[in-house]
Every structure is written in structure tokens, then in C-alpha cells.
Short mmCIF file of C-alpha atoms in Angstrom, two decimals:
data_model
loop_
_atom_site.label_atom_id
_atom_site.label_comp_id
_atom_site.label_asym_id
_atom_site.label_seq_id
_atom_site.Cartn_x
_atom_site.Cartn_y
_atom_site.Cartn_z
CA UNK A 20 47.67 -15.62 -5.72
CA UNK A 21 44.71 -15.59 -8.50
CA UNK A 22 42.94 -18.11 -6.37
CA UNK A 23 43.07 -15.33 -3.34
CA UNK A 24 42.27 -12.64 -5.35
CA UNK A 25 39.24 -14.35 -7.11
CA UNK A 26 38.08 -15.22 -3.17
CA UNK A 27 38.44 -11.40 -2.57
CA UNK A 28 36.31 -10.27 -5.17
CA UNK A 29 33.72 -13.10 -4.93
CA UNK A 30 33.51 -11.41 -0.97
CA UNK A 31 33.44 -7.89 -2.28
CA UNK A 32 30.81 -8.87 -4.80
CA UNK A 33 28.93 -10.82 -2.32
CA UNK A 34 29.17 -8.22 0.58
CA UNK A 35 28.23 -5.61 -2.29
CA UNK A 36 24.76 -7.82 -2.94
CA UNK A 37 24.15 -8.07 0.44
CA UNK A 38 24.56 -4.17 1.14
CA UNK A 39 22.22 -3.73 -1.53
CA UNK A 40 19.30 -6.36 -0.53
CA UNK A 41 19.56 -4.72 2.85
CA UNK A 42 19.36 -1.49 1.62
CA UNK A 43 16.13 -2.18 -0.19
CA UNK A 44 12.95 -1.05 1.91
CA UNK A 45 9.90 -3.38 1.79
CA UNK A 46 6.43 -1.25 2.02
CA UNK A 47 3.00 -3.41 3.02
CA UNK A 48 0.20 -1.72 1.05
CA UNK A 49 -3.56 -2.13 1.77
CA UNK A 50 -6.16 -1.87 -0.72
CA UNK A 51 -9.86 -2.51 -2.07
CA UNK A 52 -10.88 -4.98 -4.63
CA UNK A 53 -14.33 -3.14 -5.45
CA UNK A 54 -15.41 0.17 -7.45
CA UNK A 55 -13.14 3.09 -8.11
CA UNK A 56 -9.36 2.15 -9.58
CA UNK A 57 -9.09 -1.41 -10.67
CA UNK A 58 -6.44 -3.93 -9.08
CA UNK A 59 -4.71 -4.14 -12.44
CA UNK A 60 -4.77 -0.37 -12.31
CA UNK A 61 -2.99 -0.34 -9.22
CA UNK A 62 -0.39 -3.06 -9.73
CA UNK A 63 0.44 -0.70 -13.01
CA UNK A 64 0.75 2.24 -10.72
CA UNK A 65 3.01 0.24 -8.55
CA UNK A 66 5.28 -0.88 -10.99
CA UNK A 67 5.86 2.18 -12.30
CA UNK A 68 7.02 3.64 -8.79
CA UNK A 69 8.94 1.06 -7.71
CA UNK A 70 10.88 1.25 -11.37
CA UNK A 71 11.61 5.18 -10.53
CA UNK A 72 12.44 4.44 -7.07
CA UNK A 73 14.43 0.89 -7.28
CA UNK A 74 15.20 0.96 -3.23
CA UNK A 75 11.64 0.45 -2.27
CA UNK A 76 9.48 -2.42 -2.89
CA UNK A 77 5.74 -2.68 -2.59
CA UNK A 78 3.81 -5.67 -1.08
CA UNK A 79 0.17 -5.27 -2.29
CA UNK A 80 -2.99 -7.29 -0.42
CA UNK A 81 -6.76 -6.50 -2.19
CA UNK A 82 -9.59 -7.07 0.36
CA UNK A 83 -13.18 -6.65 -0.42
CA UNK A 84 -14.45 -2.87 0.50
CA UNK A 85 -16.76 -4.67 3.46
CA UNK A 86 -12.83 -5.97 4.59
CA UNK A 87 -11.34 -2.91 4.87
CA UNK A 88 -12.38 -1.35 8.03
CA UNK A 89 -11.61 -4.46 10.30
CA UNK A 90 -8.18 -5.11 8.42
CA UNK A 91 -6.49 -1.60 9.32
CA UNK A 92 -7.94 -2.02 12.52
CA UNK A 93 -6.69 -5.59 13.71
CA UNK A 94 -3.50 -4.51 11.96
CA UNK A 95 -3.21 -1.88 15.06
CA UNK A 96 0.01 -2.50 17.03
CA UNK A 97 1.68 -4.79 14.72
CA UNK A 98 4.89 -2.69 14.09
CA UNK A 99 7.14 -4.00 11.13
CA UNK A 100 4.94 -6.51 10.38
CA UNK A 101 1.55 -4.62 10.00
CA UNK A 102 0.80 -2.58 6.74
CA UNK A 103 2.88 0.77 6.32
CA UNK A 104 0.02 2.31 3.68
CA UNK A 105 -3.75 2.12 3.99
CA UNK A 106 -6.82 2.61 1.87
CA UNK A 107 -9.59 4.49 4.39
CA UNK A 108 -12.98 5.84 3.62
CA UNK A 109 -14.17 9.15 4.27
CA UNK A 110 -16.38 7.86 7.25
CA UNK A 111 -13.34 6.88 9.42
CA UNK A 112 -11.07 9.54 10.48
CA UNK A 113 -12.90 10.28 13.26
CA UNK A 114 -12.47 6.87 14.54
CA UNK A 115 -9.11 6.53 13.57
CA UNK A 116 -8.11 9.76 14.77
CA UNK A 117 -9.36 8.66 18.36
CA UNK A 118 -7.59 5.56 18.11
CA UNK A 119 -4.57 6.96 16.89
CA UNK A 120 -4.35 4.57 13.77
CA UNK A 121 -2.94 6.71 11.42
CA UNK A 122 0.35 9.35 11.49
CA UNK A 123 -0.77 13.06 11.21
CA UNK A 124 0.84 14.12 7.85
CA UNK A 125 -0.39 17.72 7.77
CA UNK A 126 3.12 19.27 8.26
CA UNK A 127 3.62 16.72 4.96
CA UNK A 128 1.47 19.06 2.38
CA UNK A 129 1.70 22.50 1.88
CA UNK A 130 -0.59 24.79 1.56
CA UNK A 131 -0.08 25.71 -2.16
CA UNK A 132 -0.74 21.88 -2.91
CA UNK A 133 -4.38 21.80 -0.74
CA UNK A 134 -5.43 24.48 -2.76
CA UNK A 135 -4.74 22.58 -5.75
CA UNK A 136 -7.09 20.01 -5.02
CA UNK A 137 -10.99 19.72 -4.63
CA UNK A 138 -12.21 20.77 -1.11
CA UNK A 139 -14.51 17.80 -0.75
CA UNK A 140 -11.47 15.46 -1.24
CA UNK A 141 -9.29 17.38 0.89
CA UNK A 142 -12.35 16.92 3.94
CA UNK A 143 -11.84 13.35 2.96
CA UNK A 144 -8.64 13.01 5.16
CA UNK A 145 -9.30 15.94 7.59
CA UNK A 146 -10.44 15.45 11.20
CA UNK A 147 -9.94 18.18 13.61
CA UNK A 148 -7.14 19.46 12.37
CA UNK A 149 -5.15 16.61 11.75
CA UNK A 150 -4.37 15.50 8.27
CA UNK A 151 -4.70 11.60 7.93
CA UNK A 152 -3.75 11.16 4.46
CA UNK A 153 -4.02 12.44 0.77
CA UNK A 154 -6.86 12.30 -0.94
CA UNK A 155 -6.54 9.46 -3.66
CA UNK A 156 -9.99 8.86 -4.25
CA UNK A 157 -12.43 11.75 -5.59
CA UNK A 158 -15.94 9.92 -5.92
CA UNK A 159 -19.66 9.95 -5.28
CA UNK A 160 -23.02 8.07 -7.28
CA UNK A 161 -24.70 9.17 -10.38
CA UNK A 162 -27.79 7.56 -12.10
CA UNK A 163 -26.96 5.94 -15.05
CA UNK A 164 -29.88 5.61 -17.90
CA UNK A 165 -29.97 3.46 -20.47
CA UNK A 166 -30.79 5.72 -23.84
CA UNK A 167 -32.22 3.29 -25.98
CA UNK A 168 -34.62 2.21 -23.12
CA UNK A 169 -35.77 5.72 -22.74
CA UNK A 170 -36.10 5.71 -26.55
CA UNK A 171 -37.78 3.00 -27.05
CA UNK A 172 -40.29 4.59 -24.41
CA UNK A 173 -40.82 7.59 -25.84
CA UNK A 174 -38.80 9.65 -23.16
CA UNK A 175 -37.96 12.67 -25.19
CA UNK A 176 -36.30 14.64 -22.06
CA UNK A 177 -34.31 13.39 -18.86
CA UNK A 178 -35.85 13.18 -15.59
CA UNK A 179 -35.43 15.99 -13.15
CA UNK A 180 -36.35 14.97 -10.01
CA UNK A 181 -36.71 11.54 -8.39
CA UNK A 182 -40.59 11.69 -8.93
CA UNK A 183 -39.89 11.68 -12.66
CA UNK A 184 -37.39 8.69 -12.32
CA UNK A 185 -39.86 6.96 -10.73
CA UNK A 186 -42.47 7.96 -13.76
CA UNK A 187 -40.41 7.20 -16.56
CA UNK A 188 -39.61 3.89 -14.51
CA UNK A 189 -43.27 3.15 -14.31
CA UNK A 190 -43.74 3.87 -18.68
CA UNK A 191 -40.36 1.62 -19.23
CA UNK A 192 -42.19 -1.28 -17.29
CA UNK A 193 -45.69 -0.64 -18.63
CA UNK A 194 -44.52 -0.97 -22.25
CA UNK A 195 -42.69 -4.31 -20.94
CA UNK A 196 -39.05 -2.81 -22.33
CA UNK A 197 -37.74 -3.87 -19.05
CA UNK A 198 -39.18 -6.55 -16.42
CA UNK A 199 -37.25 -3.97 -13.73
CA UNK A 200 -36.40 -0.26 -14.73
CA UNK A 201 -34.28 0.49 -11.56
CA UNK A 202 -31.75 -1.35 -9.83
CA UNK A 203 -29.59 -0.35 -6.51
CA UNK A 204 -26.78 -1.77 -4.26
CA UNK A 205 -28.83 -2.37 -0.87
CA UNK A 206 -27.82 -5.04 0.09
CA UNK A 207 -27.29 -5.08 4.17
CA UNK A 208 -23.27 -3.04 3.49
CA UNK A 209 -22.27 0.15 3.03
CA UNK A 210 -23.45 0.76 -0.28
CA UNK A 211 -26.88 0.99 0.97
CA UNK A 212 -26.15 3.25 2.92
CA UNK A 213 -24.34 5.52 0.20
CA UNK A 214 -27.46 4.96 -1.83
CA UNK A 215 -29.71 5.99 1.20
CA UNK A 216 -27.15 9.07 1.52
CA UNK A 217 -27.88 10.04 -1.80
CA UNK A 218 -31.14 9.87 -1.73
CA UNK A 219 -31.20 12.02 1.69
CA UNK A 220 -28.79 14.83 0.08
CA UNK A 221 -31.35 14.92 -3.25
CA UNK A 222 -34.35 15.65 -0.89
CA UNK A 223 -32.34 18.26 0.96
CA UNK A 224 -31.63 16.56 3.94
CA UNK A 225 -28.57 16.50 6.82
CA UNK A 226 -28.29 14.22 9.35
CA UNK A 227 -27.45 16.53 12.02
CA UNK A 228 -29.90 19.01 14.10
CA UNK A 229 -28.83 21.05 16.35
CA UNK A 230 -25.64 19.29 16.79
CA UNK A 231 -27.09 16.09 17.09
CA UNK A 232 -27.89 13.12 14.87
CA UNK A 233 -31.34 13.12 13.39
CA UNK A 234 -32.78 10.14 11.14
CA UNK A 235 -36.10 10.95 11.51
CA UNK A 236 -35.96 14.50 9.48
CA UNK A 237 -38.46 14.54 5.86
CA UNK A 238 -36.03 13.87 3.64
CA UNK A 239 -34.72 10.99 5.43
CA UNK A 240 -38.28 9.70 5.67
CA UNK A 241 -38.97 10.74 2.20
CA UNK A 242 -35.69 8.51 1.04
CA UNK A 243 -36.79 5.17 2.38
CA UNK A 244 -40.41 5.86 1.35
CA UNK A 245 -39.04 6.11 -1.72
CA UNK A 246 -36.90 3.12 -1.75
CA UNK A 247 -39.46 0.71 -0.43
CA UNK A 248 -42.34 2.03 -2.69
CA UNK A 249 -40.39 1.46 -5.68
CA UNK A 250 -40.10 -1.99 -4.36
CA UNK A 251 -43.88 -2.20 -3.60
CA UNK A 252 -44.51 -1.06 -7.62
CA UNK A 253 -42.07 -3.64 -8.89
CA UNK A 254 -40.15 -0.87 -10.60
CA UNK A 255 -37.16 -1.57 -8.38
CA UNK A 256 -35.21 -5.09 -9.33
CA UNK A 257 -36.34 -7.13 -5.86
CA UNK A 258 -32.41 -8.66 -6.08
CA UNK A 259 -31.53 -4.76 -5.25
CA UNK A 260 -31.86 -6.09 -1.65
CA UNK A 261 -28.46 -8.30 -2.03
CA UNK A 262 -26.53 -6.47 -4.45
CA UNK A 263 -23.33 -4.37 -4.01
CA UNK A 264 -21.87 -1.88 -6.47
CA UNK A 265 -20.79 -4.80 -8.86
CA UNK A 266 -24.13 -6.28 -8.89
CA UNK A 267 -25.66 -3.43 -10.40
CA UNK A 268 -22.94 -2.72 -12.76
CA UNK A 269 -23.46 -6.21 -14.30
CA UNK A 270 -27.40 -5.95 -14.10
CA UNK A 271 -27.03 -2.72 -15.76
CA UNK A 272 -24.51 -3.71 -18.57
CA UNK A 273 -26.36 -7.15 -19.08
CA UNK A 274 -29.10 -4.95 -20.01
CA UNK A 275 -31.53 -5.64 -16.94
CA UNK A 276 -32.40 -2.00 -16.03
CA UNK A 277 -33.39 0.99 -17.47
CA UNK A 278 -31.62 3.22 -14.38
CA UNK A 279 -28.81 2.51 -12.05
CA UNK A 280 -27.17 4.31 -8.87
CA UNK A 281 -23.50 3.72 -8.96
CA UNK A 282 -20.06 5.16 -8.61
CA UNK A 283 -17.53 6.79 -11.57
CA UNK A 284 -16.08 3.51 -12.36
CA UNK A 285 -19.07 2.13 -14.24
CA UNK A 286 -19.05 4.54 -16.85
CA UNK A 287 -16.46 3.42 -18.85
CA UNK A 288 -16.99 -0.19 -17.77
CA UNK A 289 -20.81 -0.42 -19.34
CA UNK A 290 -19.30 1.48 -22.00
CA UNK A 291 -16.88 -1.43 -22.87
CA UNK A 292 -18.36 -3.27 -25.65
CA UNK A 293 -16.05 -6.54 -24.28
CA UNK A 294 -17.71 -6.51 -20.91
CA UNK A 295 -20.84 -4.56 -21.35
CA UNK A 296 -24.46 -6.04 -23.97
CA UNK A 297 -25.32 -2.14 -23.70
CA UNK A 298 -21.60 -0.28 -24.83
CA UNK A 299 -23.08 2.96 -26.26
CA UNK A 300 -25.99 3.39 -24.91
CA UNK A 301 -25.09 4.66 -21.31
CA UNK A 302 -25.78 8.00 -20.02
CA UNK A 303 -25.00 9.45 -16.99
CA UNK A 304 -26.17 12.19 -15.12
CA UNK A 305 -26.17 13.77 -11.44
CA UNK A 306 -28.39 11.71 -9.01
CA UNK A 307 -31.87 14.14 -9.08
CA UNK A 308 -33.14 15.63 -6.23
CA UNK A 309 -37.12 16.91 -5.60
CA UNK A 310 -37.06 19.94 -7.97
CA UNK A 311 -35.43 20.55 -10.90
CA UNK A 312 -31.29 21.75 -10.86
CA UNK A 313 -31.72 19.97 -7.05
CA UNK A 314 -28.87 17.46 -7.19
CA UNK A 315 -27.87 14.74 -4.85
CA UNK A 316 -24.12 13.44 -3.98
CA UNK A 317 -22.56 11.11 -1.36
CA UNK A 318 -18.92 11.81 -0.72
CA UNK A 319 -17.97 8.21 -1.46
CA UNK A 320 -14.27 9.98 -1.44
CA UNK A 321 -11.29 7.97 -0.14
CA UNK A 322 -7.59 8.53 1.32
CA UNK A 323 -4.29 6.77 1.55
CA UNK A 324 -2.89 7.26 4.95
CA UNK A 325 0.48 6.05 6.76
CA UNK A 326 -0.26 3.59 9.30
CA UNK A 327 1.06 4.92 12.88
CA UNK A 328 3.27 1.43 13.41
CA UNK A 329 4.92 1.76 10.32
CA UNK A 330 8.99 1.75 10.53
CA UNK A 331 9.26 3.21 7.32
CA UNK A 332 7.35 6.55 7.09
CA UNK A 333 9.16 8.26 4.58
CA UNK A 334 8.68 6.01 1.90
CA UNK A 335 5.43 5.63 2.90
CA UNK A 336 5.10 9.12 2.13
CA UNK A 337 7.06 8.93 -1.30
CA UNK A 338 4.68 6.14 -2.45
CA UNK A 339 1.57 7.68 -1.41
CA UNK A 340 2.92 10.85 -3.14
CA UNK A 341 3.37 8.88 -6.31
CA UNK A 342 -0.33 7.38 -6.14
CA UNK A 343 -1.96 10.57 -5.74
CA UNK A 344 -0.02 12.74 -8.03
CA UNK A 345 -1.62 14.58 -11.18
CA UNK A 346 0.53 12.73 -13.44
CA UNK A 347 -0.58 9.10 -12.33
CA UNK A 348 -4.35 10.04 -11.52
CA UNK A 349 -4.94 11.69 -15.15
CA UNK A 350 -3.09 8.82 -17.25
CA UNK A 351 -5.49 6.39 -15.06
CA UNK A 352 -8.43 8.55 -14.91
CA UNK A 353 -11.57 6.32 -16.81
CA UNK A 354 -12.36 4.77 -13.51
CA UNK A 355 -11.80 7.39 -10.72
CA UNK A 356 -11.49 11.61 -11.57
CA UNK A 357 -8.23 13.37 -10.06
CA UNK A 358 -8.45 14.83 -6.77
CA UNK A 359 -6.71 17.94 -8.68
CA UNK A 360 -8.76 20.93 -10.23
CA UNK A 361 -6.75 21.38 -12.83
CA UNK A 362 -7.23 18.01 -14.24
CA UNK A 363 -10.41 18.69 -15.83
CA UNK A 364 -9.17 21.07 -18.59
CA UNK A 365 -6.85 18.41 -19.45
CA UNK A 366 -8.14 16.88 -22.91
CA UNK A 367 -6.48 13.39 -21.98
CA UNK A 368 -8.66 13.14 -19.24
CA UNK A 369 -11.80 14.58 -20.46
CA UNK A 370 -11.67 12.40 -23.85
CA UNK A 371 -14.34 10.27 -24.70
CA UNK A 372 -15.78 10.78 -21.12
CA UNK A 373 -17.55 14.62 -21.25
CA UNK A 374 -20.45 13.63 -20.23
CA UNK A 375 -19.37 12.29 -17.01
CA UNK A 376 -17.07 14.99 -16.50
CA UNK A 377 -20.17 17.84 -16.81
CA UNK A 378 -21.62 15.46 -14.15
CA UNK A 379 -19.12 15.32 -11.88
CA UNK A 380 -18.99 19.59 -12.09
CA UNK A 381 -22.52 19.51 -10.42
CA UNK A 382 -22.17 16.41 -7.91
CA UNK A 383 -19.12 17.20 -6.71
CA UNK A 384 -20.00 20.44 -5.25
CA UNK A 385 -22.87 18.69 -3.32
CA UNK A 386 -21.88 15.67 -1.95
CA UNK A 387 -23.48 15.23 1.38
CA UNK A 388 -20.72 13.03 4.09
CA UNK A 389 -21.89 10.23 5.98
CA UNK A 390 -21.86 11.32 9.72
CA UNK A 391 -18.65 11.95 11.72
CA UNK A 392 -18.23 9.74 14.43
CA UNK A 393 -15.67 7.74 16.08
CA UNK A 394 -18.61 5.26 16.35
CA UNK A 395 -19.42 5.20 12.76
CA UNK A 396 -18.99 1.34 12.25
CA UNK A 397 -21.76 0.44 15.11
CA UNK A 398 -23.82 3.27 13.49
CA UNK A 399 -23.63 2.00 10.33
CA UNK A 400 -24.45 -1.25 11.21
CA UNK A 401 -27.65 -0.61 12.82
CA UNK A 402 -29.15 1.68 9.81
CA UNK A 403 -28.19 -0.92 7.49
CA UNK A 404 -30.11 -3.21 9.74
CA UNK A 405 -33.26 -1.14 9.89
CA UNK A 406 -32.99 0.53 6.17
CA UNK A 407 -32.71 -3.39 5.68
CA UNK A 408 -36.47 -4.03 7.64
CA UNK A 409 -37.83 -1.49 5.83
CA UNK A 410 -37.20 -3.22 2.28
CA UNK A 411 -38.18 -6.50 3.78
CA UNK A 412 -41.06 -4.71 5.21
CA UNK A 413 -40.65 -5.75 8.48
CA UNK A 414 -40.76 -2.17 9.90
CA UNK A 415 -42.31 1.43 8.62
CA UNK A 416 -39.97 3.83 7.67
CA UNK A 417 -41.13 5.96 10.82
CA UNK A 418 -40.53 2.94 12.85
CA UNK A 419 -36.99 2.46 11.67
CA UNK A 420 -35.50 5.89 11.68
CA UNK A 421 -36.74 6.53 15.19
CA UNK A 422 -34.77 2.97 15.80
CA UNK A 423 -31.56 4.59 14.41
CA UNK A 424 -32.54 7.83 16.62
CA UNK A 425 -32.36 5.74 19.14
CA UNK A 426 -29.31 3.78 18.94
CA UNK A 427 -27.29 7.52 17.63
CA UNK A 428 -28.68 8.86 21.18
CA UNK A 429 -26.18 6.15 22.76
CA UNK A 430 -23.11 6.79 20.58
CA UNK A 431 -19.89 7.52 22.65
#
């Protein structure tokens, strides 16, 4: 009779594990390896959901940024075995909207909670009406100086403009502080285009006229003039050409340049005496335009977004609600700023990083988007190409913008 009644409860306890591991949801989570939150960061963020919600579990896969695109793509159609949340930039929706890649989660957040949260983040996941996603990441580029370069130069005030970068750059290399005063992420990727962006929005430019793409506009010619004559002056580090965003954080922090272009999450990285030569000496400021209080932003903003084959939407949804909330993006909030207004009066997140927070007040309201089109990718990939013949100086800028003119004119 014990022997039965030992069998029983060895089934009940069995049965009772196996009602539990089936009860246990299993979410596929796609992210980026590069810039903004680290992948410690978001491991730490994971954890901590899946400890308040014990019935979900979270598979995380890093790709590089340049990854990205063509993973949630390929991943199209996969069903349960594809990825249930997504990283996506704010270049995409338009694509991914057309292509139905992502579930419309508009009827998800309410109005009370968009009004919470920066506008330009918001646009991040918005494409004709449809809502692809919350907001996670709130970003664009800032120049970075290094002070006691411009100290040891005798640069008593910050440049304004770009024309006084590239002045203070030329005193910094004349007085041999640094062999190259500037460096940039251009190599043939996105980031050169963000850079290039930048540049555009500082000079006042838009790359639509009239309702139709337009490379060939003065400040877009006045951008890659710029970038190639700071190349032609040796005041631009030549290895700009190959270098992404963690290039030029570890030129920069190694002490190699006087000025950088990068995004928020080098601030407190060259500020890290155990991974930065130059902890303490790194200012930030908005990326200058061509007068004075002229500013220049890229909305380098990104989403998370619930893949249309998912099976398991709603805890999709209670996931991506965890990553984005204000609770989770102030306590991890030295590498990317909240999406949330409200965030910036909070002293935890403000500490030791004021100055980057009065620079985000003035680039944030600027920041300039990349153009929306479902054909962004082949777009992309053609002014990288020609920005790219312009640095080698195979091609005038004049040459190579009416090339992009040319290839936008053929966009679906």
C-alpha cells in the first residue's frame, strides 16, 4: 500500500513538473551588440524580468548593428521558431510596414503614456498610422572635445559652428598636440551616413523638396565638402574611412583626437578611467551647425517591436513593456537617456552626467531622420557608396550627390 501510494505521488509530482515546464513561455529576443545599452546591460534587464515574471523565459541573440536589418528580415515567415521581439532602427518602418514584418501595437499604448514620452522617440516607431513598437532607444551624435587638448592650445571658448571646429582643429595640429584633431565613423555602414546626416541637419538641410528626395541641396554639398576637405588638410584621422562608432570611441579614449562625432554611450565610457587614457577630460556638446545656437542632430532613435509570426504576443508585449519602462531606463541610463520626459528631473539620472543631459535638451529637439522609404536599405547603400568615392576621391561631391539623385529617382 506505501509502495502504491509513493508511485501516486511520484506521478502527481511528476505530472505537476511537467504542467509547469509546459506552462513556461519561451520568448526569442533580437538585439545589437554596438553603441547605445551594453549586452551586459541587457542580460541585467532580462534577468530582472524574467525573476518578476517566472512563466516567461527570454532567449537573447546580439548581432552586430550592420546584422540587424537582414536578420529580422530573413526571420520573416518563420512562425514559432523565428524571433518574437526585435531591435529596429528608426529608418525601417516604412519598409517593414510594407512588408508587414511587425504587429501594429497602437491599440497597445494609450494616449496618456505617448504624451509621456519625447515626440522624436515616439516618430521612431510611427509609420502611417501604425504603431510598430515602443520607443526603447532615445539617441542621436554629439561632438565630443577633449579639454586638455583645447587647453593645451590655448582654446579659451568652444567652437560654435563647424568652421570653428575645423579652426581649432587646424591650431591643435599646428602646435603638434595631436597628429589628427578629428576623427569620424565613415566607414562604408550606416554610421557614415548618421555622421553625413548630422552634418546635413547642422547646415540646415532636408533631404526632401517638394516631396521628393534631393541630395544635391547646399547643405548636403556643403557636408561632404566638409568631410573630404578635412581629409585633404590632414585634420581628419585618414582611418575615419574604416571606422564604426567603436573605432572612434577607442581613438578618442586612447587619446588620438582632439574631437569626435559619436552617440550617448561614449560619454560615460571615455569617462571610465578603467577603459578610457583620457577619464576626465571629456566634454560634450551638441554637434554645431553654420552659425552660432545652429545645432545639428540625427535621430539615431530605436524601437522594440513584436515580430508579426510570433505565437506569443502578449508576452511579447509584457517584456517589451518591462524594457522600456521609466523604472528600468533611468536605473540604466549612463549609456542611453529615457524615452520619458520626466526622467530628466530625476537626480539619479542626471548625476555625474549634466553636461550631457544640457546637450541632449538642445539635440534632441533637432534631430533631422534619415529618409522614409520602404527602399531605405538600397538607398542607403548607394550613398554610402558614393559619400565613400568622395573620401577616396574618386568622385566630386557634385558628382556624387547627383549619383544618389539619380538612383532616389528610381526608388519604388
Amino acid at each position: 500500500m506505501k509502495n502504491q501510494m509513493k508511485g501516486c505521488f511520484a506521478a502527481v509530482l511528476f505530472a505537476c513538473a511537467g504542467s509547469a515546464a509546459a506552462a513556461t513561455t519561451t520568448l526569442n529576443a533580437l538585439f545589437m551588440t554596438q553603441a547605445a545599452y551594453s549586452e551586459n546591460d541587457i542580460r541585467a534587464m532580462t534577468q530582472a524580468f524574467q525573476t518578476a515574471h517566472p512563466d516567461v523565459q527570454v532567449n537573447l541573440e546580439f548581432v552586430p548593428y550592420e546584422a540587424l536589418h537582414d536578420k529580422i528580415v530573413a526571420a520573416r515567415g518563420a512562425g514559432g521558431n523565428g524571433y518574437d521581439v526585435v531591435l529596429f532602427d528608426a529608418i525601417w518602418p516604412a519598409e517593414f510596414s510594407k512588408f508587414d514584418l511587425l504587429q501594429d501595437v497602437s491599440s497597445r499604448i494609450s494616449a496618456d503614456e505617448k504624451e509621456k514620452i519625447f515626440p522624436g522617440a515616439m516618430n521612431t516607431v510611427v509609420f502611417k498610422g501604425k504603431t510598430l513598437g515602443m520607443p526603447w532607444i532615445l539617441d542621436t551624435k554629439y561632438l565630443y572635445y577633449n579639454k586638455a587638448m583645447l587647453e593645451k592650445a590655448g582654446i579659451k571658448d568652444l567652437p560654435q559652428t563647424w568652421q570653428q571646429v575645423m579652426d581649432d582643429a587646424r591650431i591643435i595640429k599646428q602646435k603638434n598636440i595631436v597628429k589628427y584633431p578629428l576623427v569620424w565613423s565613415w566607414s562604408q555602414a550606416e554610421a557614415l551616413v548618421c555622421d553625413y546626416t548630422t552634418l546635413v541637419s547642422g547646415f540646415g538641410g532636408k533631404f526632401y523638396n517638394n516631396g521628393k528626395l534631393d541630395f544635391s541641396t547646399p547643405a548636403s554639398l556643403q557636408a561632404v565638402k566638409l568631410m573630404k576637405n578635412s581629409l585633404d588638410e590632414g585634420l581628419t584621422n585618414p582611418a575615419s574611412r574604416e571606422y564604426l562608432e567603436e573605432d572612434v570611441r577607442k581613438a578618442f579614449s586612447n587619446g588620438d583626437a582632439a574631437f569626435a562625432l559619436n552617440w550617448t554611450y561614449m560619454y560615460n565610457m571615455a569617462n571610465d578611467a578603467k577603459q578610457s587614457k583620457v577619464a576626465g577630460q571629456v566634454g560634450i556638446m551638441p554637434a554645431p551647425g553654420d552659425a552660432p545656437n545652429r545645432f545639428g542632430a540625427v535621430n539615431g532613435s530605436m524601437g522594440l517591436g513584436i515580430a508579426k509570426g510570433s505565437s506569443h504576443p502578449e508576452q511579447a508585449w509584457q517584456y517589451i513593456s518591462y524594457m522600456t519602462s521609466q523604472p528600468v531606463q533611468n536605473k540604466y541610463a549612463t549609456l542611453s537617456l529615457p524615452i520619458w520626459k520626466s526622467s530628466y528631473q530625476d537626480p539619479a539620472v542626471s548625476k555625474n552626467q549634466e553636461s550631457l543631459i544640457a546637450a541632449a535638451d538642445k539635440s534632441l529637439n533637432v534631430m533631422l531622420s534619415r529618409p522614409e522609404t520602404a527602399d531605405y536599405s538600397r538607398l542607403s547603400n548607394t550613398l554610402q557608396q558614393q559619400l565613400q568615392q568622395v573620401l577616396v576621391g574618386s568622385a566630386t561631391p557634385e558628382a556624387a550627390m547627383q549619383a544618389v539623385d539619380k538612383s532616389a529617382a528610381r526608388l519604388r
